[in-house]
PDB file of C-alpha atoms in Angstrom:
ATOM      1  CA  UNK A   1      17.712 -12.634 -78.043  1.00 54.00           C
ATOM      2  CA  UNK A   2      14.017 -12.109 -77.382  1.00 60.00           C
ATOM      3  CA  UNK A   3      14.701 -13.032 -73.769  1.00 51.00           C
ATOM      4  CA  UNK A   4      16.716  -9.804 -73.456  1.00 55.00           C
ATOM      5  CA  UNK A   5      13.867  -7.459 -74.407  1.00 65.00           C
ATOM      6  CA  UNK A   6      13.546  -4.652 -71.955  1.00 56.00           C
ATOM      7  CA  UNK A   7      13.263  -0.926 -71.540  1.00 64.00           C
ATOM      8  CA  UNK A   8      10.176   1.204 -71.295  1.00 77.00           C
ATOM      9  CA  UNK A   9       9.736   1.966 -74.969  1.00 90.00           C
ATOM     10  CA  UNK A  10       7.269   0.536 -77.429  1.00 95.00           C
ATOM     11  CA  UNK A  11       7.708  -2.769 -79.227  1.00 96.00           C
ATOM     12  CA  UNK A  12       6.430  -2.832 -82.810  1.00 97.00           C
ATOM     13  CA  UNK A  13       4.981  -6.037 -84.248  1.00 97.00           C
ATOM     14  CA  UNK A  14       4.449  -5.871 -87.998  1.00 96.00           C
ATOM     15  CA  UNK A  15       1.868  -8.299 -89.298  1.00 94.00           C
ATOM     16  CA  UNK A  16       0.266  -7.749 -85.918  1.00 92.00           C
ATOM     17  CA  UNK A  17      -3.248  -8.726 -86.995  1.00 90.00           C
ATOM     18  CA  UNK A  18      -2.121 -12.104 -88.317  1.00 89.00           C
ATOM     19  CA  UNK A  19      -2.056 -15.426 -86.513  1.00 87.00           C
ATOM     20  CA  UNK A  20       1.691 -15.351 -85.823  1.00 89.00           C
ATOM     21  CA  UNK A  21       1.493 -11.680 -84.903  1.00 92.00           C
ATOM     22  CA  UNK A  22      -1.027 -12.587 -82.222  1.00 92.00           C
ATOM     23  CA  UNK A  23       1.116 -15.464 -80.985  1.00 92.00           C
ATOM     24  CA  UNK A  24       4.126 -13.172 -80.678  1.00 93.00           C
ATOM     25  CA  UNK A  25       2.119 -10.383 -79.041  1.00 95.00           C
ATOM     26  CA  UNK A  26       0.834 -12.738 -76.340  1.00 94.00           C
ATOM     27  CA  UNK A  27       4.341 -14.042 -75.792  1.00 94.00           C
ATOM     28  CA  UNK A  28       5.929 -10.601 -75.524  1.00 95.00           C
ATOM     29  CA  UNK A  29       3.354  -9.362 -73.031  1.00 95.00           C
ATOM     30  CA  UNK A  30       2.522 -12.521 -71.114  1.00 92.00           C
ATOM     31  CA  UNK A  31       5.986 -14.046 -70.877  1.00 91.00           C
ATOM     32  CA  UNK A  32       8.496 -11.262 -71.476  1.00 91.00           C
ATOM     33  CA  UNK A  33       6.688  -8.479 -69.664  1.00 92.00           C
ATOM     34  CA  UNK A  34       6.447  -5.974 -72.520  1.00 95.00           C
ATOM     35  CA  UNK A  35       4.083  -3.221 -71.411  1.00 95.00           C
ATOM     36  CA  UNK A  36       3.833  -1.031 -74.516  1.00 97.00           C
ATOM     37  CA  UNK A  37       2.974  -2.744 -77.769  1.00 97.00           C
ATOM     38  CA  UNK A  38       2.039  -1.540 -81.252  1.00 97.00           C
ATOM     39  CA  UNK A  39       0.351  -3.968 -83.629  1.00 97.00           C
ATOM     40  CA  UNK A  40       0.975  -2.855 -87.206  1.00 96.00           C
ATOM     41  CA  UNK A  41      -0.841  -4.237 -90.224  1.00 93.00           C
ATOM     42  CA  UNK A  42      -1.717  -3.134 -93.724  1.00 89.00           C
ATOM     43  CA  UNK A  43      -5.423  -3.853 -93.454  1.00 83.00           C
ATOM     44  CA  UNK A  44      -6.225  -3.661 -89.773  1.00 73.00           C
ATOM     45  CA  UNK A  45      -8.174  -6.805 -89.016  1.00 76.00           C
ATOM     46  CA  UNK A  46     -10.334  -7.833 -86.098  1.00 81.00           C
ATOM     47  CA  UNK A  47      -7.962  -7.867 -83.150  1.00 87.00           C
ATOM     48  CA  UNK A  48     -10.349  -6.566 -80.486  1.00 86.00           C
ATOM     49  CA  UNK A  49     -10.226  -9.828 -78.571  1.00 92.00           C
ATOM     50  CA  UNK A  50      -6.433  -9.874 -78.649  1.00 94.00           C
ATOM     51  CA  UNK A  51      -6.186  -6.265 -77.495  1.00 94.00           C
ATOM     52  CA  UNK A  52      -8.576  -6.958 -74.628  1.00 96.00           C
ATOM     53  CA  UNK A  53      -6.531  -9.965 -73.589  1.00 95.00           C
ATOM     54  CA  UNK A  54      -3.237  -8.072 -73.658  1.00 96.00           C
ATOM     55  CA  UNK A  55      -4.731  -5.079 -71.861  1.00 96.00           C
ATOM     56  CA  UNK A  56      -5.978  -7.425 -69.161  1.00 96.00           C
ATOM     57  CA  UNK A  57      -2.377  -8.470 -68.623  1.00 96.00           C
ATOM     58  CA  UNK A  58      -1.392  -4.862 -67.966  1.00 96.00           C
ATOM     59  CA  UNK A  59      -0.140  -3.795 -71.390  1.00 96.00           C
ATOM     60  CA  UNK A  60      -0.905  -0.608 -73.281  1.00 97.00           C
ATOM     61  CA  UNK A  61      -1.694  -1.694 -76.828  1.00 96.00           C
ATOM     62  CA  UNK A  62      -2.138   0.370 -79.957  1.00 96.00           C
ATOM     63  CA  UNK A  63      -3.450  -1.030 -83.219  1.00 95.00           C
ATOM     64  CA  UNK A  64      -2.264   0.965 -86.221  1.00 95.00           C
ATOM     65  CA  UNK A  65      -3.084   0.482 -89.886  1.00 96.00           C
ATOM     66  CA  UNK A  66       0.317   0.978 -91.486  1.00 96.00           C
ATOM     67  CA  UNK A  67       2.146  -0.686 -94.347  1.00 96.00           C
ATOM     68  CA  UNK A  68       5.748  -0.969 -93.169  1.00 97.00           C
ATOM     69  CA  UNK A  69       6.805  -0.672 -96.818  1.00 97.00           C
ATOM     70  CA  UNK A  70       5.546   2.936 -96.668  1.00 97.00           C
ATOM     71  CA  UNK A  71       8.487   4.756 -95.108  1.00 97.00           C
ATOM     72  CA  UNK A  72       6.625   8.027 -94.513  1.00 97.00           C
ATOM     73  CA  UNK A  73       3.706   6.293 -92.821  1.00 97.00           C
ATOM     74  CA  UNK A  74       6.033   4.225 -90.638  1.00 98.00           C
ATOM     75  CA  UNK A  75       8.010   7.276 -89.568  1.00 96.00           C
ATOM     76  CA  UNK A  76       4.738   8.963 -88.666  1.00 97.00           C
ATOM     77  CA  UNK A  77       3.774   6.070 -86.423  1.00 97.00           C
ATOM     78  CA  UNK A  78       7.155   5.918 -84.711  1.00 95.00           C
ATOM     79  CA  UNK A  79       7.280   9.691 -84.268  1.00 94.00           C
ATOM     80  CA  UNK A  80       3.962   9.614 -82.442  1.00 95.00           C
ATOM     81  CA  UNK A  81       5.038   7.114 -79.793  1.00 95.00           C
ATOM     82  CA  UNK A  82       5.983   8.768 -76.486  1.00 94.00           C
ATOM     83  CA  UNK A  83       9.120   7.195 -75.102  1.00 90.00           C
ATOM     84  CA  UNK A  84      10.300   5.910 -78.463  1.00 90.00           C
ATOM     85  CA  UNK A  85      10.682   2.388 -79.792  1.00 93.00           C
ATOM     86  CA  UNK A  86      12.658  -0.247 -77.911  1.00 92.00           C
ATOM     87  CA  UNK A  87      12.042  -3.224 -80.153  1.00 94.00           C
ATOM     88  CA  UNK A  88      10.763  -4.634 -83.424  1.00 96.00           C
ATOM     89  CA  UNK A  89       9.393  -8.002 -84.469  1.00 96.00           C
ATOM     90  CA  UNK A  90       8.905  -8.030 -88.237  1.00 96.00           C
ATOM     91  CA  UNK A  91       6.319 -10.741 -88.881  1.00 94.00           C
ATOM     92  CA  UNK A  92       4.645  -9.269 -91.965  1.00 93.00           C
ATOM     93  CA  UNK A  93       4.622 -11.202 -95.186  1.00 89.00           C
ATOM     94  CA  UNK A  94       2.802 -11.721 -98.470  1.00 83.00           C
ATOM     95  CA  UNK A  95       2.533 -14.831-100.620  1.00 74.00           C
ATOM     96  CA  UNK A  96       1.966 -14.832-104.372  1.00 77.00           C
ATOM     97  CA  UNK A  97       3.085 -18.234-105.614  1.00 74.00           C
ATOM     98  CA  UNK A  98       3.904 -18.617-109.287  1.00 74.00           C
ATOM     99  CA  UNK A  99       6.455 -20.502-111.379  1.00 82.00           C
ATOM    100  CA  UNK A 100       9.402 -18.429-112.552  1.00 84.00           C
ATOM    101  CA  UNK A 101       8.116 -18.189-116.118  1.00 82.00           C
ATOM    102  CA  UNK A 102       5.049 -16.352-114.848  1.00 81.00           C
ATOM    103  CA  UNK A 103       6.838 -14.172-112.308  1.00 81.00           C
ATOM    104  CA  UNK A 104       6.132 -10.634-113.476  1.00 86.00           C
ATOM    105  CA  UNK A 105       7.738  -7.547-112.009  1.00 84.00           C
ATOM    106  CA  UNK A 106       4.469  -6.687-110.307  1.00 87.00           C
ATOM    107  CA  UNK A 107       4.204 -10.074-108.602  1.00 88.00           C
ATOM    108  CA  UNK A 108       7.830  -9.893-107.543  1.00 81.00           C
ATOM    109  CA  UNK A 109       7.487  -6.399-106.099  1.00 90.00           C
ATOM    110  CA  UNK A 110       4.294  -7.274-104.254  1.00 89.00           C
ATOM    111  CA  UNK A 111       6.023  -9.980-102.236  1.00 90.00           C
ATOM    112  CA  UNK A 112       9.332  -8.167-101.777  1.00 91.00           C
ATOM    113  CA  UNK A 113       7.628  -5.018-100.489  1.00 95.00           C
ATOM    114  CA  UNK A 114       6.642  -6.618 -97.186  1.00 94.00           C
ATOM    115  CA  UNK A 115       9.917  -8.435 -96.588  1.00 95.00           C
ATOM    116  CA  UNK A 116      12.620  -6.323 -98.224  1.00 96.00           C
ATOM    117  CA  UNK A 117      11.277  -2.777 -98.192  1.00 97.00           C
ATOM    118  CA  UNK A 118       9.451  -3.235 -94.905  1.00 97.00           C
ATOM    119  CA  UNK A 119      12.457  -4.857 -93.250  1.00 98.00           C
ATOM    120  CA  UNK A 120      14.806  -2.128 -94.428  1.00 98.00           C
ATOM    121  CA  UNK A 121      12.439   0.629 -93.286  1.00 98.00           C
ATOM    122  CA  UNK A 122      12.224  -0.917 -89.829  1.00 98.00           C
ATOM    123  CA  UNK A 123      16.016  -1.179 -89.761  1.00 97.00           C
ATOM    124  CA  UNK A 124      16.360   2.502 -90.539  1.00 94.00           C
ATOM    125  CA  UNK A 125      13.836   3.702 -87.968  1.00 91.00           C
ATOM    126  CA  UNK A 126      15.640   1.529 -85.387  1.00 87.00           C
ATOM    127  CA  UNK A 127      19.180   2.346 -86.521  1.00 75.00           C
ATOM    128  CA  UNK A 128      19.880   4.489 -83.469  1.00 71.00           C
ATOM    129  CA  UNK A 129      18.528   1.971 -80.977  1.00 71.00           C
ATOM    130  CA  UNK A 130      20.084  -1.059 -79.327  1.00 74.00           C
ATOM    131  CA  UNK A 131      16.693  -2.652 -78.751  1.00 86.00           C
ATOM    132  CA  UNK A 132      15.204  -5.942 -79.860  1.00 91.00           C
ATOM    133  CA  UNK A 133      15.220  -6.519 -83.633  1.00 95.00           C
ATOM    134  CA  UNK A 134      13.760  -9.846 -84.747  1.00 96.00           C
ATOM    135  CA  UNK A 135      12.951 -10.737 -88.349  1.00 96.00           C
ATOM    136  CA  UNK A 136      10.559 -13.543 -89.238  1.00 94.00           C
ATOM    137  CA  UNK A 137      12.204 -15.219 -92.200  1.00 92.00           C
ATOM    138  CA  UNK A 138      11.441 -18.611 -93.717  1.00 89.00           C
ATOM    139  CA  UNK A 139      13.190 -21.857 -94.494  1.00 80.00           C
ATOM    140  CA  UNK A 140      12.157 -21.112 -98.079  1.00 80.00           C
ATOM    141  CA  UNK A 141      15.023 -18.630 -98.198  1.00 77.00           C
ATOM    142  CA  UNK A 142      17.482 -21.448 -97.444  1.00 78.00           C
ATOM    143  CA  UNK A 143      15.865 -24.546 -98.924  1.00 76.00           C
ATOM    144  CA  UNK A 144      13.825 -22.984-101.694  1.00 72.00           C
ATOM    145  CA  UNK A 145      10.184 -23.817-102.325  1.00 73.00           C
ATOM    146  CA  UNK A 146       8.218 -24.675-105.440  1.00 70.00           C
ATOM    147  CA  UNK A 147       6.602 -21.591-106.936  1.00 76.00           C
ATOM    148  CA  UNK A 148       8.072 -19.293-104.284  1.00 83.00           C
ATOM    149  CA  UNK A 149      11.121 -17.700-105.879  1.00 86.00           C
ATOM    150  CA  UNK A 150       9.836 -14.254-104.887  1.00 88.00           C
ATOM    151  CA  UNK A 151       9.109 -15.304-101.312  1.00 88.00           C
ATOM    152  CA  UNK A 152      12.445 -17.119-100.991  1.00 89.00           C
ATOM    153  CA  UNK A 153      14.308 -14.030-102.203  1.00 91.00           C
ATOM    154  CA  UNK A 154      12.518 -11.787 -99.726  1.00 93.00           C
ATOM    155  CA  UNK A 155      13.337 -14.041 -96.804  1.00 94.00           C
ATOM    156  CA  UNK A 156      16.959 -14.464 -97.888  1.00 95.00           C
ATOM    157  CA  UNK A 157      17.189 -10.675 -97.755  1.00 96.00           C
ATOM    158  CA  UNK A 158      15.982 -10.695 -94.144  1.00 97.00           C
ATOM    159  CA  UNK A 159      18.677 -13.218 -93.224  1.00 96.00           C
ATOM    160  CA  UNK A 160      21.234 -10.901 -94.802  1.00 97.00           C
ATOM    161  CA  UNK A 161      19.771  -7.857 -93.061  1.00 97.00           C
ATOM    162  CA  UNK A 162      20.225  -9.461 -89.649  1.00 96.00           C
ATOM    163  CA  UNK A 163      23.868 -10.238 -90.495  1.00 96.00           C
ATOM    164  CA  UNK A 164      24.325  -6.692 -91.816  1.00 97.00           C
ATOM    165  CA  UNK A 165      23.074  -5.211 -88.542  1.00 95.00           C
ATOM    166  CA  UNK A 166      25.153  -7.478 -86.338  1.00 94.00           C
ATOM    167  CA  UNK A 167      28.291  -6.675 -88.329  1.00 95.00           C
ATOM    168  CA  UNK A 168      27.679  -3.046 -87.394  1.00 92.00           C
ATOM    169  CA  UNK A 169      27.202  -3.729 -83.704  1.00 92.00           C
ATOM    170  CA  UNK A 170      23.404  -3.561 -83.820  1.00 93.00           C
ATOM    171  CA  UNK A 171      20.976  -6.175 -82.584  1.00 92.00           C
ATOM    172  CA  UNK A 172      19.554  -8.439 -85.242  1.00 94.00           C
ATOM    173  CA  UNK A 173      18.096 -11.939 -85.353  1.00 95.00           C
ATOM    174  CA  UNK A 174      16.487 -13.589 -88.369  1.00 96.00           C
ATOM    175  CA  UNK A 175      14.550 -16.781 -87.674  1.00 93.00           C
ATOM    176  CA  UNK A 176      14.033 -18.961 -90.758  1.00 89.00           C
ATOM    177  CA  UNK A 177      10.788 -20.611 -89.741  1.00 87.00           C
ATOM    178  CA  UNK A 178       9.518 -23.861 -91.125  1.00 80.00           C
ATOM    179  CA  UNK A 179       5.845 -24.812 -91.056  1.00 78.00           C
ATOM    180  CA  UNK A 180       3.798 -23.869 -87.989  1.00 74.00           C
ATOM    181  CA  UNK A 181       0.954 -26.156 -86.902  1.00 74.00           C
ATOM    182  CA  UNK A 182      -1.222 -23.117 -86.320  1.00 67.00           C
ATOM    183  CA  UNK A 183      -2.863 -22.288 -89.626  1.00 63.00           C
ATOM    184  CA  UNK A 184      -2.669 -18.728 -90.882  1.00 56.00           C
ATOM    185  CA  UNK A 185      -3.764 -16.817 -93.959  1.00 53.00           C
ATOM    186  CA  UNK A 186      -0.434 -17.735 -95.543  1.00 55.00           C
ATOM    187  CA  UNK A 187      -0.688 -21.475 -94.845  1.00 55.00           C
ATOM    188  CA  UNK A 188      -4.451 -21.974 -94.804  1.00 52.00           C
ATOM    189  CA  UNK A 189      -4.487 -22.876 -98.494  1.00 58.00           C
ATOM    190  CA  UNK A 190      -2.074 -25.782 -98.144  1.00 59.00           C
ATOM    191  CA  UNK A 191      -3.608 -29.067 -99.244  1.00 63.00           C
ATOM    192  CA  UNK A 192      -2.711 -32.588 -98.162  1.00 68.00           C
ATOM    193  CA  UNK A 193      -0.509 -33.005-101.213  1.00 67.00           C
ATOM    194  CA  UNK A 194       1.422 -29.868-100.238  1.00 62.00           C
ATOM    195  CA  UNK A 195       1.909 -31.089 -96.683  1.00 62.00           C
ATOM    196  CA  UNK A 196       2.997 -34.522 -97.938  1.00 68.00           C
ATOM    197  CA  UNK A 197       5.571 -32.941-100.240  1.00 66.00           C
ATOM    198  CA  UNK A 198       6.911 -30.848 -97.363  1.00 65.00           C
ATOM    199  CA  UNK A 199       7.190 -33.916 -95.146  1.00 71.00           C
ATOM    200  CA  UNK A 200       9.245 -35.654 -97.824  1.00 74.00           C
ATOM    201  CA  UNK A 201      11.596 -32.659 -97.656  1.00 66.00           C
ATOM    202  CA  UNK A 202      11.833 -33.064 -93.879  1.00 69.00           C
ATOM    203  CA  UNK A 203       9.611 -30.068 -93.116  1.00 70.00           C
ATOM    204  CA  UNK A 204       7.291 -31.093 -90.274  1.00 73.00           C
ATOM    205  CA  UNK A 205       4.671 -28.894 -88.584  1.00 77.00           C
ATOM    206  CA  UNK A 206       5.954 -27.123 -85.477  1.00 82.00           C
ATOM    207  CA  UNK A 207       3.801 -26.499 -82.417  1.00 88.00           C
ATOM    208  CA  UNK A 208       3.353 -22.992 -81.063  1.00 87.00           C
ATOM    209  CA  UNK A 209       5.132 -24.032 -77.872  1.00 90.00           C
ATOM    210  CA  UNK A 210       8.161 -25.293 -79.793  1.00 90.00           C
ATOM    211  CA  UNK A 211       8.171 -22.191 -81.986  1.00 89.00           C
ATOM    212  CA  UNK A 212       8.199 -19.826 -79.029  1.00 90.00           C
ATOM    213  CA  UNK A 213      10.892 -21.879 -77.319  1.00 89.00           C
ATOM    214  CA  UNK A 214      13.069 -21.529 -80.408  1.00 87.00           C
ATOM    215  CA  UNK A 215      12.286 -17.827 -80.656  1.00 87.00           C
ATOM    216  CA  UNK A 216      13.337 -17.316 -77.057  1.00 86.00           C
ATOM    217  CA  UNK A 217      16.707 -18.972 -77.584  1.00 84.00           C
ATOM    218  CA  UNK A 218      17.519 -17.362 -80.937  1.00 77.00           C
ATOM    219  CA  UNK A 219      20.472 -15.005 -80.744  1.00 60.00           C
TER     220      UNK A 219
END
């Protein structure tokens, strides 16, 4: 569980420049006492305010532009961290909604790269560690979602990856999130009709407080 995070190594947060990445980073440092944190993202992003906040709480924070789907780049990051890695939170993701008839190989690969390839790469760089390993999946992988066959497949893989790790005695938790109240790049385009459709399916917005409470108890 996230509540068991410990050790003096670094904790990697993929998707670290995103809204949920920031939420998780604040939680890990402010609540769980993580003191060495790496925020990974493909494009960087303006996280100066977040870094200042976390540093003020006593954490050493590194911001690294790295696509976790790039195995060589990821290994380079991990190899340059003194003390090694003691945990991973994989919160990276890409959306490219399209009906199945229009789902080209390129659009499939673009979404799967972040979830499937990135998740597997993080698994391999952490394969010798007993540290925290949390995967941010989605209810789309269980319930399905209109126009999101690629995204659903990627998240279903993460659920399977967590089970795969646990069957081998490794840590692994996959949290199939529903809709967060806090708007992000991935949910910012949702219109009222989208939210109404999700409510009819029983998917209601979840507060940050409730989300972190669930994250803390996941195991």
